[in-house]
């Protein structure tokens, strides 16, 4: 079954929201006050620098974002594709369509074109798949929460993520894209994850890497069936 992608739909990726990267909060507030308008919002993963439904510290740290998203979900359709920094989210969002990694790509249709939508960290290898399954295990995360006395583990993770430089150019990105396209059989492929914000036409397929809201400070909006970059 294909999800209908609407005219005016917005795609946002990789904002890595934390105490340093505040672009996602600015974007959501502009949605709230109607400076940015849409009826369909695709969140492409890694929207928050780290969060899971089991992580009490990070839920508290990101409470403003979570409340805004839940408020906006009552007014517009939100599809949240979990990334490698934000997962097990369903318990946090009652009215948002959360797409887990194992259920990606999400298949959609834009006019008469078929579309695959993924965060972009799928189709890597079996070792990475096993790692992803382990770190998303709810029992493991609850145990980590239990031993996280005074949030000392969470605060170390947070400090490490804040220091990390996530904005850099990938050399030969087109070759990586060519390899990734072997896993898809739709007309259009949309991914985040790579923070490049580039588009390629390869063997009759259109590949769109949604720009990082943190790095390029842009999102994508569909206008006249075309994917247009907009700055926040």
mmCIF file of the C-alpha atoms, coordinates in Angstrom:
data_MODEL
# 
_entry.id   MODEL 
# 
loop_
_atom_site.group_PDB 
_atom_site.id 
_atom_site.type_symbol 
_atom_site.label_atom_id 
_atom_site.label_alt_id 
_atom_site.label_comp_id 
_atom_site.label_asym_id 
_atom_site.label_entity_id 
_atom_site.label_seq_id 
_atom_site.pdbx_PDB_ins_code 
_atom_site.Cartn_x 
_atom_site.Cartn_y 
_atom_site.Cartn_z 
_atom_site.occupancy 
_atom_site.B_iso_or_equiv 
_atom_site.pdbx_formal_charge 
_atom_site.auth_seq_id 
_atom_site.auth_comp_id 
_atom_site.auth_asym_id 
_atom_site.auth_atom_id 
_atom_site.pdbx_PDB_model_num 
ATOM 1   C CA . UNK A 1 1   ? 0.000  0.000  0.000   1.00 0.00 ? 1   UNK A CA 1 
ATOM 2   C CA . UNK A 1 2   ? 1.332  3.401  -0.980  1.00 0.00 ? 2   UNK A CA 1 
ATOM 3   C CA . UNK A 1 3   ? 1.093  6.549  1.135   1.00 0.00 ? 3   UNK A CA 1 
ATOM 4   C CA . UNK A 1 4   ? -0.109 9.543  -0.848  1.00 0.00 ? 4   UNK A CA 1 
ATOM 5   C CA . UNK A 1 5   ? 2.494  12.320 -0.815  1.00 0.00 ? 5   UNK A CA 1 
ATOM 6   C CA . UNK A 1 6   ? 0.742  15.668 -0.964  1.00 0.00 ? 6   UNK A CA 1 
ATOM 7   C CA . UNK A 1 7   ? 1.470  18.886 -2.769  1.00 0.00 ? 7   UNK A CA 1 
ATOM 8   C CA . UNK A 1 8   ? 3.157  21.134 -0.207  1.00 0.00 ? 8   UNK A CA 1 
ATOM 9   C CA . UNK A 1 9   ? 4.544  18.215 1.813   1.00 0.00 ? 9   UNK A CA 1 
ATOM 10  C CA . UNK A 1 10  ? 7.693  19.081 3.767   1.00 0.00 ? 10  UNK A CA 1 
ATOM 11  C CA . UNK A 1 11  ? 10.695 16.818 4.362   1.00 0.00 ? 11  UNK A CA 1 
ATOM 12  C CA . UNK A 1 12  ? 13.066 17.616 7.251   1.00 0.00 ? 12  UNK A CA 1 
ATOM 13  C CA . UNK A 1 13  ? 16.144 15.575 8.132   1.00 0.00 ? 13  UNK A CA 1 
ATOM 14  C CA . UNK A 1 14  ? 18.992 15.319 10.595  1.00 0.00 ? 14  UNK A CA 1 
ATOM 15  C CA . UNK A 1 15  ? 18.525 18.345 12.801  1.00 0.00 ? 15  UNK A CA 1 
ATOM 16  C CA . UNK A 1 16  ? 20.361 16.570 15.667  1.00 0.00 ? 16  UNK A CA 1 
ATOM 17  C CA . UNK A 1 17  ? 18.616 18.836 18.143  1.00 0.00 ? 17  UNK A CA 1 
ATOM 18  C CA . UNK A 1 18  ? 20.599 19.384 21.344  1.00 0.00 ? 18  UNK A CA 1 
ATOM 19  C CA . UNK A 1 19  ? 21.756 22.251 23.546  1.00 0.00 ? 19  UNK A CA 1 
ATOM 20  C CA . UNK A 1 20  ? 23.958 23.476 20.657  1.00 0.00 ? 20  UNK A CA 1 
ATOM 21  C CA . UNK A 1 21  ? 21.828 22.754 17.571  1.00 0.00 ? 21  UNK A CA 1 
ATOM 22  C CA . UNK A 1 22  ? 18.536 24.626 17.949  1.00 0.00 ? 22  UNK A CA 1 
ATOM 23  C CA . UNK A 1 23  ? 17.352 24.757 14.320  1.00 0.00 ? 23  UNK A CA 1 
ATOM 24  C CA . UNK A 1 24  ? 14.616 22.141 14.810  1.00 0.00 ? 24  UNK A CA 1 
ATOM 25  C CA . UNK A 1 25  ? 12.972 24.135 17.596  1.00 0.00 ? 25  UNK A CA 1 
ATOM 26  C CA . UNK A 1 26  ? 12.993 27.237 15.377  1.00 0.00 ? 26  UNK A CA 1 
ATOM 27  C CA . UNK A 1 27  ? 11.458 25.242 12.513  1.00 0.00 ? 27  UNK A CA 1 
ATOM 28  C CA . UNK A 1 28  ? 8.678  23.800 14.696  1.00 0.00 ? 28  UNK A CA 1 
ATOM 29  C CA . UNK A 1 29  ? 7.836  27.204 16.150  1.00 0.00 ? 29  UNK A CA 1 
ATOM 30  C CA . UNK A 1 30  ? 7.535  28.587 12.618  1.00 0.00 ? 30  UNK A CA 1 
ATOM 31  C CA . UNK A 1 31  ? 5.139  25.743 11.836  1.00 0.00 ? 31  UNK A CA 1 
ATOM 32  C CA . UNK A 1 32  ? 3.199  26.518 14.997  1.00 0.00 ? 32  UNK A CA 1 
ATOM 33  C CA . UNK A 1 33  ? 2.761  30.212 14.158  1.00 0.00 ? 33  UNK A CA 1 
ATOM 34  C CA . UNK A 1 34  ? 2.102  29.455 10.459  1.00 0.00 ? 34  UNK A CA 1 
ATOM 35  C CA . UNK A 1 35  ? 5.230  31.159 9.109   1.00 0.00 ? 35  UNK A CA 1 
ATOM 36  C CA . UNK A 1 36  ? 5.848  27.773 7.475   1.00 0.00 ? 36  UNK A CA 1 
ATOM 37  C CA . UNK A 1 37  ? 2.725  26.051 6.167   1.00 0.00 ? 37  UNK A CA 1 
ATOM 38  C CA . UNK A 1 38  ? 2.044  22.440 5.274   1.00 0.00 ? 38  UNK A CA 1 
ATOM 39  C CA . UNK A 1 39  ? -0.510 19.710 5.880   1.00 0.00 ? 39  UNK A CA 1 
ATOM 40  C CA . UNK A 1 40  ? 1.992  16.822 5.673   1.00 0.00 ? 40  UNK A CA 1 
ATOM 41  C CA . UNK A 1 41  ? 5.361  16.670 7.421   1.00 0.00 ? 41  UNK A CA 1 
ATOM 42  C CA . UNK A 1 42  ? 7.989  13.964 6.941   1.00 0.00 ? 42  UNK A CA 1 
ATOM 43  C CA . UNK A 1 43  ? 10.602 13.824 9.706   1.00 0.00 ? 43  UNK A CA 1 
ATOM 44  C CA . UNK A 1 44  ? 13.439 11.821 8.190   1.00 0.00 ? 44  UNK A CA 1 
ATOM 45  C CA . UNK A 1 45  ? 15.225 10.725 11.363  1.00 0.00 ? 45  UNK A CA 1 
ATOM 46  C CA . UNK A 1 46  ? 17.968 11.974 13.691  1.00 0.00 ? 46  UNK A CA 1 
ATOM 47  C CA . UNK A 1 47  ? 15.737 14.911 14.506  1.00 0.00 ? 47  UNK A CA 1 
ATOM 48  C CA . UNK A 1 48  ? 16.913 14.777 18.129  1.00 0.00 ? 48  UNK A CA 1 
ATOM 49  C CA . UNK A 1 49  ? 20.581 14.085 18.840  1.00 0.00 ? 49  UNK A CA 1 
ATOM 50  C CA . UNK A 1 50  ? 19.585 11.194 21.048  1.00 0.00 ? 50  UNK A CA 1 
ATOM 51  C CA . UNK A 1 51  ? 16.259 9.953  22.359  1.00 0.00 ? 51  UNK A CA 1 
ATOM 52  C CA . UNK A 1 52  ? 14.369 6.730  22.886  1.00 0.00 ? 52  UNK A CA 1 
ATOM 53  C CA . UNK A 1 53  ? 11.059 5.994  24.546  1.00 0.00 ? 53  UNK A CA 1 
ATOM 54  C CA . UNK A 1 54  ? 12.921 4.424  27.479  1.00 0.00 ? 54  UNK A CA 1 
ATOM 55  C CA . UNK A 1 55  ? 15.464 7.212  28.143  1.00 0.00 ? 55  UNK A CA 1 
ATOM 56  C CA . UNK A 1 56  ? 14.114 9.321  31.007  1.00 0.00 ? 56  UNK A CA 1 
ATOM 57  C CA . UNK A 1 57  ? 16.901 11.908 30.939  1.00 0.00 ? 57  UNK A CA 1 
ATOM 58  C CA . UNK A 1 58  ? 16.633 12.626 27.223  1.00 0.00 ? 58  UNK A CA 1 
ATOM 59  C CA . UNK A 1 59  ? 12.841 12.701 27.327  1.00 0.00 ? 59  UNK A CA 1 
ATOM 60  C CA . UNK A 1 60  ? 13.080 15.400 29.984  1.00 0.00 ? 60  UNK A CA 1 
ATOM 61  C CA . UNK A 1 61  ? 15.810 17.295 28.104  1.00 0.00 ? 61  UNK A CA 1 
ATOM 62  C CA . UNK A 1 62  ? 13.730 17.332 24.925  1.00 0.00 ? 62  UNK A CA 1 
ATOM 63  C CA . UNK A 1 63  ? 10.337 17.920 26.498  1.00 0.00 ? 63  UNK A CA 1 
ATOM 64  C CA . UNK A 1 64  ? 9.719  21.196 24.628  1.00 0.00 ? 64  UNK A CA 1 
ATOM 65  C CA . UNK A 1 65  ? 10.286 19.487 21.264  1.00 0.00 ? 65  UNK A CA 1 
ATOM 66  C CA . UNK A 1 66  ? 8.084  16.520 22.195  1.00 0.00 ? 66  UNK A CA 1 
ATOM 67  C CA . UNK A 1 67  ? 5.228  18.751 23.355  1.00 0.00 ? 67  UNK A CA 1 
ATOM 68  C CA . UNK A 1 68  ? 5.417  20.856 20.181  1.00 0.00 ? 68  UNK A CA 1 
ATOM 69  C CA . UNK A 1 69  ? 5.373  17.787 17.956  1.00 0.00 ? 69  UNK A CA 1 
ATOM 70  C CA . UNK A 1 70  ? 2.382  16.331 19.774  1.00 0.00 ? 70  UNK A CA 1 
ATOM 71  C CA . UNK A 1 71  ? 0.579  19.648 19.506  1.00 0.00 ? 71  UNK A CA 1 
ATOM 72  C CA . UNK A 1 72  ? 1.311  19.979 15.784  1.00 0.00 ? 72  UNK A CA 1 
ATOM 73  C CA . UNK A 1 73  ? 0.230  16.384 15.142  1.00 0.00 ? 73  UNK A CA 1 
ATOM 74  C CA . UNK A 1 74  ? -3.329 17.398 16.005  1.00 0.00 ? 74  UNK A CA 1 
ATOM 75  C CA . UNK A 1 75  ? -3.313 19.891 13.119  1.00 0.00 ? 75  UNK A CA 1 
ATOM 76  C CA . UNK A 1 76  ? -1.290 18.139 10.403  1.00 0.00 ? 76  UNK A CA 1 
ATOM 77  C CA . UNK A 1 77  ? -0.176 14.712 9.281   1.00 0.00 ? 77  UNK A CA 1 
ATOM 78  C CA . UNK A 1 78  ? 3.268  13.848 10.657  1.00 0.00 ? 78  UNK A CA 1 
ATOM 79  C CA . UNK A 1 79  ? 5.264  10.820 9.524   1.00 0.00 ? 79  UNK A CA 1 
ATOM 80  C CA . UNK A 1 80  ? 8.380  10.199 11.637  1.00 0.00 ? 80  UNK A CA 1 
ATOM 81  C CA . UNK A 1 81  ? 10.964 7.804  10.203  1.00 0.00 ? 81  UNK A CA 1 
ATOM 82  C CA . UNK A 1 82  ? 13.166 6.661  13.060  1.00 0.00 ? 82  UNK A CA 1 
ATOM 83  C CA . UNK A 1 83  ? 16.888 7.224  12.597  1.00 0.00 ? 83  UNK A CA 1 
ATOM 84  C CA . UNK A 1 84  ? 19.992 5.910  14.303  1.00 0.00 ? 84  UNK A CA 1 
ATOM 85  C CA . UNK A 1 85  ? 19.806 8.614  16.991  1.00 0.00 ? 85  UNK A CA 1 
ATOM 86  C CA . UNK A 1 86  ? 16.039 8.532  17.684  1.00 0.00 ? 86  UNK A CA 1 
ATOM 87  C CA . UNK A 1 87  ? 14.134 5.267  18.072  1.00 0.00 ? 87  UNK A CA 1 
ATOM 88  C CA . UNK A 1 88  ? 11.445 3.406  20.048  1.00 0.00 ? 88  UNK A CA 1 
ATOM 89  C CA . UNK A 1 89  ? 9.426  6.593  19.734  1.00 0.00 ? 89  UNK A CA 1 
ATOM 90  C CA . UNK A 1 90  ? 5.857  5.319  19.491  1.00 0.00 ? 90  UNK A CA 1 
ATOM 91  C CA . UNK A 1 91  ? 5.233  5.662  23.235  1.00 0.00 ? 91  UNK A CA 1 
ATOM 92  C CA . UNK A 1 92  ? 6.101  9.373  23.003  1.00 0.00 ? 92  UNK A CA 1 
ATOM 93  C CA . UNK A 1 93  ? 3.724  10.250 20.157  1.00 0.00 ? 93  UNK A CA 1 
ATOM 94  C CA . UNK A 1 94  ? 0.056  9.295  20.251  1.00 0.00 ? 94  UNK A CA 1 
ATOM 95  C CA . UNK A 1 95  ? -0.899 10.853 16.918  1.00 0.00 ? 95  UNK A CA 1 
ATOM 96  C CA . UNK A 1 96  ? 2.269  10.563 14.819  1.00 0.00 ? 96  UNK A CA 1 
ATOM 97  C CA . UNK A 1 97  ? 2.878  7.796  12.294  1.00 0.00 ? 97  UNK A CA 1 
ATOM 98  C CA . UNK A 1 98  ? 6.210  6.393  13.532  1.00 0.00 ? 98  UNK A CA 1 
ATOM 99  C CA . UNK A 1 99  ? 8.072  4.215  11.008  1.00 0.00 ? 99  UNK A CA 1 
ATOM 100 C CA . UNK A 1 100 ? 10.649 1.945  12.622  1.00 0.00 ? 100 UNK A CA 1 
ATOM 101 C CA . UNK A 1 101 ? 13.933 1.157  10.888  1.00 0.00 ? 101 UNK A CA 1 
ATOM 102 C CA . UNK A 1 102 ? 12.869 -2.402 10.063  1.00 0.00 ? 102 UNK A CA 1 
ATOM 103 C CA . UNK A 1 103 ? 9.763  -1.057 8.291   1.00 0.00 ? 103 UNK A CA 1 
ATOM 104 C CA . UNK A 1 104 ? 11.722 1.265  6.027   1.00 0.00 ? 104 UNK A CA 1 
ATOM 105 C CA . UNK A 1 105 ? 11.560 2.143  3.202   1.00 0.00 ? 105 UNK A CA 1 
ATOM 106 C CA . UNK A 1 106 ? 8.114  3.630  3.482   1.00 0.00 ? 106 UNK A CA 1 
ATOM 107 C CA . UNK A 1 107 ? 6.462  3.432  0.060   1.00 0.00 ? 107 UNK A CA 1 
ATOM 108 C CA . UNK A 1 108 ? 4.597  6.423  -1.300  1.00 0.00 ? 108 UNK A CA 1 
ATOM 109 C CA . UNK A 1 109 ? 3.182  7.892  -4.466  1.00 0.00 ? 109 UNK A CA 1 
ATOM 110 C CA . UNK A 1 110 ? 3.661  11.388 -5.802  1.00 0.00 ? 110 UNK A CA 1 
ATOM 111 C CA . UNK A 1 111 ? 1.284  11.903 -8.699  1.00 0.00 ? 111 UNK A CA 1 
ATOM 112 C CA . UNK A 1 112 ? 2.112  8.878  -10.921 1.00 0.00 ? 112 UNK A CA 1 
ATOM 113 C CA . UNK A 1 113 ? 5.618  8.298  -9.507  1.00 0.00 ? 113 UNK A CA 1 
ATOM 114 C CA . UNK A 1 114 ? 6.450  5.644  -6.908  1.00 0.00 ? 114 UNK A CA 1 
ATOM 115 C CA . UNK A 1 115 ? 8.610  6.796  -3.989  1.00 0.00 ? 115 UNK A CA 1 
ATOM 116 C CA . UNK A 1 116 ? 10.771 5.036  -1.378  1.00 0.00 ? 116 UNK A CA 1 
ATOM 117 C CA . UNK A 1 117 ? 11.452 6.968  1.835   1.00 0.00 ? 117 UNK A CA 1 
ATOM 118 C CA . UNK A 1 118 ? 14.097 5.911  4.382   1.00 0.00 ? 118 UNK A CA 1 
ATOM 119 C CA . UNK A 1 119 ? 16.236 7.536  7.025   1.00 0.00 ? 119 UNK A CA 1 
ATOM 120 C CA . UNK A 1 120 ? 19.180 6.060  5.126   1.00 0.00 ? 120 UNK A CA 1 
ATOM 121 C CA . UNK A 1 121 ? 20.995 3.764  7.557   1.00 0.00 ? 121 UNK A CA 1 
ATOM 122 C CA . UNK A 1 122 ? 19.339 0.619  6.198   1.00 0.00 ? 122 UNK A CA 1 
ATOM 123 C CA . UNK A 1 123 ? 20.952 -1.755 3.662   1.00 0.00 ? 123 UNK A CA 1 
ATOM 124 C CA . UNK A 1 124 ? 24.385 -1.503 5.314   1.00 0.00 ? 124 UNK A CA 1 
ATOM 125 C CA . UNK A 1 125 ? 25.383 -5.032 6.386   1.00 0.00 ? 125 UNK A CA 1 
ATOM 126 C CA . UNK A 1 126 ? 24.285 -7.776 8.789   1.00 0.00 ? 126 UNK A CA 1 
ATOM 127 C CA . UNK A 1 127 ? 26.662 -6.646 11.540  1.00 0.00 ? 127 UNK A CA 1 
ATOM 128 C CA . UNK A 1 128 ? 25.142 -3.173 11.584  1.00 0.00 ? 128 UNK A CA 1 
ATOM 129 C CA . UNK A 1 129 ? 21.646 -4.699 11.519  1.00 0.00 ? 129 UNK A CA 1 
ATOM 130 C CA . UNK A 1 130 ? 22.535 -6.773 14.589  1.00 0.00 ? 130 UNK A CA 1 
ATOM 131 C CA . UNK A 1 131 ? 23.949 -3.720 16.367  1.00 0.00 ? 131 UNK A CA 1 
ATOM 132 C CA . UNK A 1 132 ? 20.789 -1.720 15.604  1.00 0.00 ? 132 UNK A CA 1 
ATOM 133 C CA . UNK A 1 133 ? 18.592 -4.510 16.933  1.00 0.00 ? 133 UNK A CA 1 
ATOM 134 C CA . UNK A 1 134 ? 20.626 -4.695 20.146  1.00 0.00 ? 134 UNK A CA 1 
ATOM 135 C CA . UNK A 1 135 ? 20.692 -0.981 20.963  1.00 0.00 ? 135 UNK A CA 1 
ATOM 136 C CA . UNK A 1 136 ? 16.953 -0.688 20.304  1.00 0.00 ? 136 UNK A CA 1 
ATOM 137 C CA . UNK A 1 137 ? 16.125 -3.578 22.638  1.00 0.00 ? 137 UNK A CA 1 
ATOM 138 C CA . UNK A 1 138 ? 13.695 -2.213 25.225  1.00 0.00 ? 138 UNK A CA 1 
ATOM 139 C CA . UNK A 1 139 ? 14.925 -4.479 28.033  1.00 0.00 ? 139 UNK A CA 1 
ATOM 140 C CA . UNK A 1 140 ? 18.528 -3.347 27.458  1.00 0.00 ? 140 UNK A CA 1 
ATOM 141 C CA . UNK A 1 141 ? 17.478 0.313  27.424  1.00 0.00 ? 141 UNK A CA 1 
ATOM 142 C CA . UNK A 1 142 ? 15.422 -0.079 30.590  1.00 0.00 ? 142 UNK A CA 1 
ATOM 143 C CA . UNK A 1 143 ? 18.415 -1.706 32.292  1.00 0.00 ? 143 UNK A CA 1 
ATOM 144 C CA . UNK A 1 144 ? 20.661 1.178  31.205  1.00 0.00 ? 144 UNK A CA 1 
ATOM 145 C CA . UNK A 1 145 ? 18.073 3.557  32.625  1.00 0.00 ? 145 UNK A CA 1 
ATOM 146 C CA . UNK A 1 146 ? 18.144 1.640  35.931  1.00 0.00 ? 146 UNK A CA 1 
ATOM 147 C CA . UNK A 1 147 ? 21.930 1.927  36.353  1.00 0.00 ? 147 UNK A CA 1 
ATOM 148 C CA . UNK A 1 148 ? 22.013 5.536  35.121  1.00 0.00 ? 148 UNK A CA 1 
ATOM 149 C CA . UNK A 1 149 ? 22.393 6.914  38.670  1.00 0.00 ? 149 UNK A CA 1 
ATOM 150 C CA . UNK A 1 150 ? 22.005 10.712 38.686  1.00 0.00 ? 150 UNK A CA 1 
ATOM 151 C CA . UNK A 1 151 ? 21.995 10.383 34.884  1.00 0.00 ? 151 UNK A CA 1 
ATOM 152 C CA . UNK A 1 152 ? 25.794 10.050 34.790  1.00 0.00 ? 152 UNK A CA 1 
ATOM 153 C CA . UNK A 1 153 ? 25.683 7.812  31.682  1.00 0.00 ? 153 UNK A CA 1 
ATOM 154 C CA . UNK A 1 154 ? 23.171 10.027 29.869  1.00 0.00 ? 154 UNK A CA 1 
ATOM 155 C CA . UNK A 1 155 ? 25.168 13.166 30.622  1.00 0.00 ? 155 UNK A CA 1 
ATOM 156 C CA . UNK A 1 156 ? 28.345 11.571 29.226  1.00 0.00 ? 156 UNK A CA 1 
ATOM 157 C CA . UNK A 1 157 ? 26.496 10.594 26.055  1.00 0.00 ? 157 UNK A CA 1 
ATOM 158 C CA . UNK A 1 158 ? 25.067 14.100 25.783  1.00 0.00 ? 158 UNK A CA 1 
ATOM 159 C CA . UNK A 1 159 ? 28.465 15.783 26.236  1.00 0.00 ? 159 UNK A CA 1 
ATOM 160 C CA . UNK A 1 160 ? 30.032 13.519 23.627  1.00 0.00 ? 160 UNK A CA 1 
ATOM 161 C CA . UNK A 1 161 ? 27.289 14.233 21.084  1.00 0.00 ? 161 UNK A CA 1 
ATOM 162 C CA . UNK A 1 162 ? 27.456 18.003 21.595  1.00 0.00 ? 162 UNK A CA 1 
ATOM 163 C CA . UNK A 1 163 ? 31.198 17.970 20.799  1.00 0.00 ? 163 UNK A CA 1 
ATOM 164 C CA . UNK A 1 164 ? 30.764 15.907 17.654  1.00 0.00 ? 164 UNK A CA 1 
ATOM 165 C CA . UNK A 1 165 ? 31.208 17.574 14.253  1.00 0.00 ? 165 UNK A CA 1 
ATOM 166 C CA . UNK A 1 166 ? 28.490 16.109 12.033  1.00 0.00 ? 166 UNK A CA 1 
ATOM 167 C CA . UNK A 1 167 ? 28.817 18.434 9.037   1.00 0.00 ? 167 UNK A CA 1 
ATOM 168 C CA . UNK A 1 168 ? 31.277 17.313 6.402   1.00 0.00 ? 168 UNK A CA 1 
ATOM 169 C CA . UNK A 1 169 ? 31.417 16.517 2.704   1.00 0.00 ? 169 UNK A CA 1 
ATOM 170 C CA . UNK A 1 170 ? 31.380 12.865 1.652   1.00 0.00 ? 170 UNK A CA 1 
ATOM 171 C CA . UNK A 1 171 ? 33.858 12.229 -1.143  1.00 0.00 ? 171 UNK A CA 1 
ATOM 172 C CA . UNK A 1 172 ? 32.443 10.190 -4.044  1.00 0.00 ? 172 UNK A CA 1 
ATOM 173 C CA . UNK A 1 173 ? 28.949 10.437 -2.592  1.00 0.00 ? 173 UNK A CA 1 
ATOM 174 C CA . UNK A 1 174 ? 27.482 9.596  -6.002  1.00 0.00 ? 174 UNK A CA 1 
ATOM 175 C CA . UNK A 1 175 ? 29.163 6.159  -5.911  1.00 0.00 ? 175 UNK A CA 1 
ATOM 176 C CA . UNK A 1 176 ? 27.616 5.509  -2.513  1.00 0.00 ? 176 UNK A CA 1 
ATOM 177 C CA . UNK A 1 177 ? 24.235 6.538  -3.934  1.00 0.00 ? 177 UNK A CA 1 
ATOM 178 C CA . UNK A 1 178 ? 24.640 4.203  -6.921  1.00 0.00 ? 178 UNK A CA 1 
ATOM 179 C CA . UNK A 1 179 ? 25.245 1.310  -4.525  1.00 0.00 ? 179 UNK A CA 1 
ATOM 180 C CA . UNK A 1 180 ? 22.259 2.235  -2.349  1.00 0.00 ? 180 UNK A CA 1 
ATOM 181 C CA . UNK A 1 181 ? 19.920 2.489  -5.329  1.00 0.00 ? 181 UNK A CA 1 
ATOM 182 C CA . UNK A 1 182 ? 20.435 -1.231 -5.997  1.00 0.00 ? 182 UNK A CA 1 
ATOM 183 C CA . UNK A 1 183 ? 18.158 -1.846 -2.990  1.00 0.00 ? 183 UNK A CA 1 
ATOM 184 C CA . UNK A 1 184 ? 15.252 0.212  -4.311  1.00 0.00 ? 184 UNK A CA 1 
ATOM 185 C CA . UNK A 1 185 ? 12.814 -0.337 -7.185  1.00 0.00 ? 185 UNK A CA 1 
ATOM 186 C CA . UNK A 1 186 ? 10.815 2.899  -7.182  1.00 0.00 ? 186 UNK A CA 1 
ATOM 187 C CA . UNK A 1 187 ? 11.014 5.956  -9.435  1.00 0.00 ? 187 UNK A CA 1 
ATOM 188 C CA . UNK A 1 188 ? 12.159 8.258  -6.616  1.00 0.00 ? 188 UNK A CA 1 
ATOM 189 C CA . UNK A 1 189 ? 14.280 7.494  -3.544  1.00 0.00 ? 189 UNK A CA 1 
ATOM 190 C CA . UNK A 1 190 ? 14.372 9.931  -0.621  1.00 0.00 ? 190 UNK A CA 1 
ATOM 191 C CA . UNK A 1 191 ? 16.864 9.574  2.231   1.00 0.00 ? 191 UNK A CA 1 
ATOM 192 C CA . UNK A 1 192 ? 18.382 11.577 5.048   1.00 0.00 ? 192 UNK A CA 1 
ATOM 193 C CA . UNK A 1 193 ? 21.310 10.413 7.217   1.00 0.00 ? 193 UNK A CA 1 
ATOM 194 C CA . UNK A 1 194 ? 24.177 11.557 4.996   1.00 0.00 ? 194 UNK A CA 1 
ATOM 195 C CA . UNK A 1 195 ? 23.895 15.346 5.523   1.00 0.00 ? 195 UNK A CA 1 
ATOM 196 C CA . UNK A 1 196 ? 24.750 16.104 1.876   1.00 0.00 ? 196 UNK A CA 1 
ATOM 197 C CA . UNK A 1 197 ? 21.592 17.671 0.439   1.00 0.00 ? 197 UNK A CA 1 
ATOM 198 C CA . UNK A 1 198 ? 22.286 16.444 -3.092  1.00 0.00 ? 198 UNK A CA 1 
ATOM 199 C CA . UNK A 1 199 ? 20.105 15.091 -5.901  1.00 0.00 ? 199 UNK A CA 1 
ATOM 200 C CA . UNK A 1 200 ? 21.127 12.597 -8.600  1.00 0.00 ? 200 UNK A CA 1 
ATOM 201 C CA . UNK A 1 201 ? 19.461 11.021 -11.642 1.00 0.00 ? 201 UNK A CA 1 
ATOM 202 C CA . UNK A 1 202 ? 20.836 7.498  -12.071 1.00 0.00 ? 202 UNK A CA 1 
ATOM 203 C CA . UNK A 1 203 ? 19.434 4.809  -14.389 1.00 0.00 ? 203 UNK A CA 1 
ATOM 204 C CA . UNK A 1 204 ? 15.976 6.401  -14.596 1.00 0.00 ? 204 UNK A CA 1 
ATOM 205 C CA . UNK A 1 205 ? 15.785 6.823  -10.815 1.00 0.00 ? 205 UNK A CA 1 
ATOM 206 C CA . UNK A 1 206 ? 15.797 10.132 -8.987  1.00 0.00 ? 206 UNK A CA 1 
ATOM 207 C CA . UNK A 1 207 ? 17.708 10.110 -5.695  1.00 0.00 ? 207 UNK A CA 1 
ATOM 208 C CA . UNK A 1 208 ? 17.176 12.931 -3.201  1.00 0.00 ? 208 UNK A CA 1 
ATOM 209 C CA . UNK A 1 209 ? 19.287 13.311 -0.091  1.00 0.00 ? 209 UNK A CA 1 
ATOM 210 C CA . UNK A 1 210 ? 17.342 15.688 2.144   1.00 0.00 ? 210 UNK A CA 1 
ATOM 211 C CA . UNK A 1 211 ? 19.651 18.432 3.474   1.00 0.00 ? 211 UNK A CA 1 
ATOM 212 C CA . UNK A 1 212 ? 20.527 18.360 7.148   1.00 0.00 ? 212 UNK A CA 1 
ATOM 213 C CA . UNK A 1 213 ? 18.562 20.998 9.036   1.00 0.00 ? 213 UNK A CA 1 
ATOM 214 C CA . UNK A 1 214 ? 21.609 21.341 11.285  1.00 0.00 ? 214 UNK A CA 1 
ATOM 215 C CA . UNK A 1 215 ? 24.285 21.556 8.577   1.00 0.00 ? 215 UNK A CA 1 
ATOM 216 C CA . UNK A 1 216 ? 22.605 23.188 5.569   1.00 0.00 ? 216 UNK A CA 1 
ATOM 217 C CA . UNK A 1 217 ? 19.773 24.794 7.588   1.00 0.00 ? 217 UNK A CA 1 
ATOM 218 C CA . UNK A 1 218 ? 17.337 23.781 4.858   1.00 0.00 ? 218 UNK A CA 1 
ATOM 219 C CA . UNK A 1 219 ? 14.291 21.589 4.407   1.00 0.00 ? 219 UNK A CA 1 
ATOM 220 C CA . UNK A 1 220 ? 12.541 20.372 1.240   1.00 0.00 ? 220 UNK A CA 1 
ATOM 221 C CA . UNK A 1 221 ? 9.015  21.292 0.174   1.00 0.00 ? 221 UNK A CA 1 
ATOM 222 C CA . UNK A 1 222 ? 7.076  19.872 -2.775  1.00 0.00 ? 222 UNK A CA 1 
ATOM 223 C CA . UNK A 1 223 ? 5.925  22.578 -5.169  1.00 0.00 ? 223 UNK A CA 1 
ATOM 224 C CA . UNK A 1 224 ? 4.367  21.696 -8.531  1.00 0.00 ? 224 UNK A CA 1 
ATOM 225 C CA . UNK A 1 225 ? 5.564  18.101 -8.040  1.00 0.00 ? 225 UNK A CA 1 
ATOM 226 C CA . UNK A 1 226 ? 9.174  19.266 -7.684  1.00 0.00 ? 226 UNK A CA 1 
ATOM 227 C CA . UNK A 1 227 ? 11.426 19.079 -4.612  1.00 0.00 ? 227 UNK A CA 1 
ATOM 228 C CA . UNK A 1 228 ? 12.462 22.605 -3.648  1.00 0.00 ? 228 UNK A CA 1 
ATOM 229 C CA . UNK A 1 229 ? 14.966 23.568 -0.954  1.00 0.00 ? 229 UNK A CA 1 
ATOM 230 C CA . UNK A 1 230 ? 13.903 26.250 1.531   1.00 0.00 ? 230 UNK A CA 1 
ATOM 231 C CA . UNK A 1 231 ? 15.985 27.903 4.247   1.00 0.00 ? 231 UNK A CA 1 
ATOM 232 C CA . UNK A 1 232 ? 14.704 28.254 7.775   1.00 0.00 ? 232 UNK A CA 1 
# 
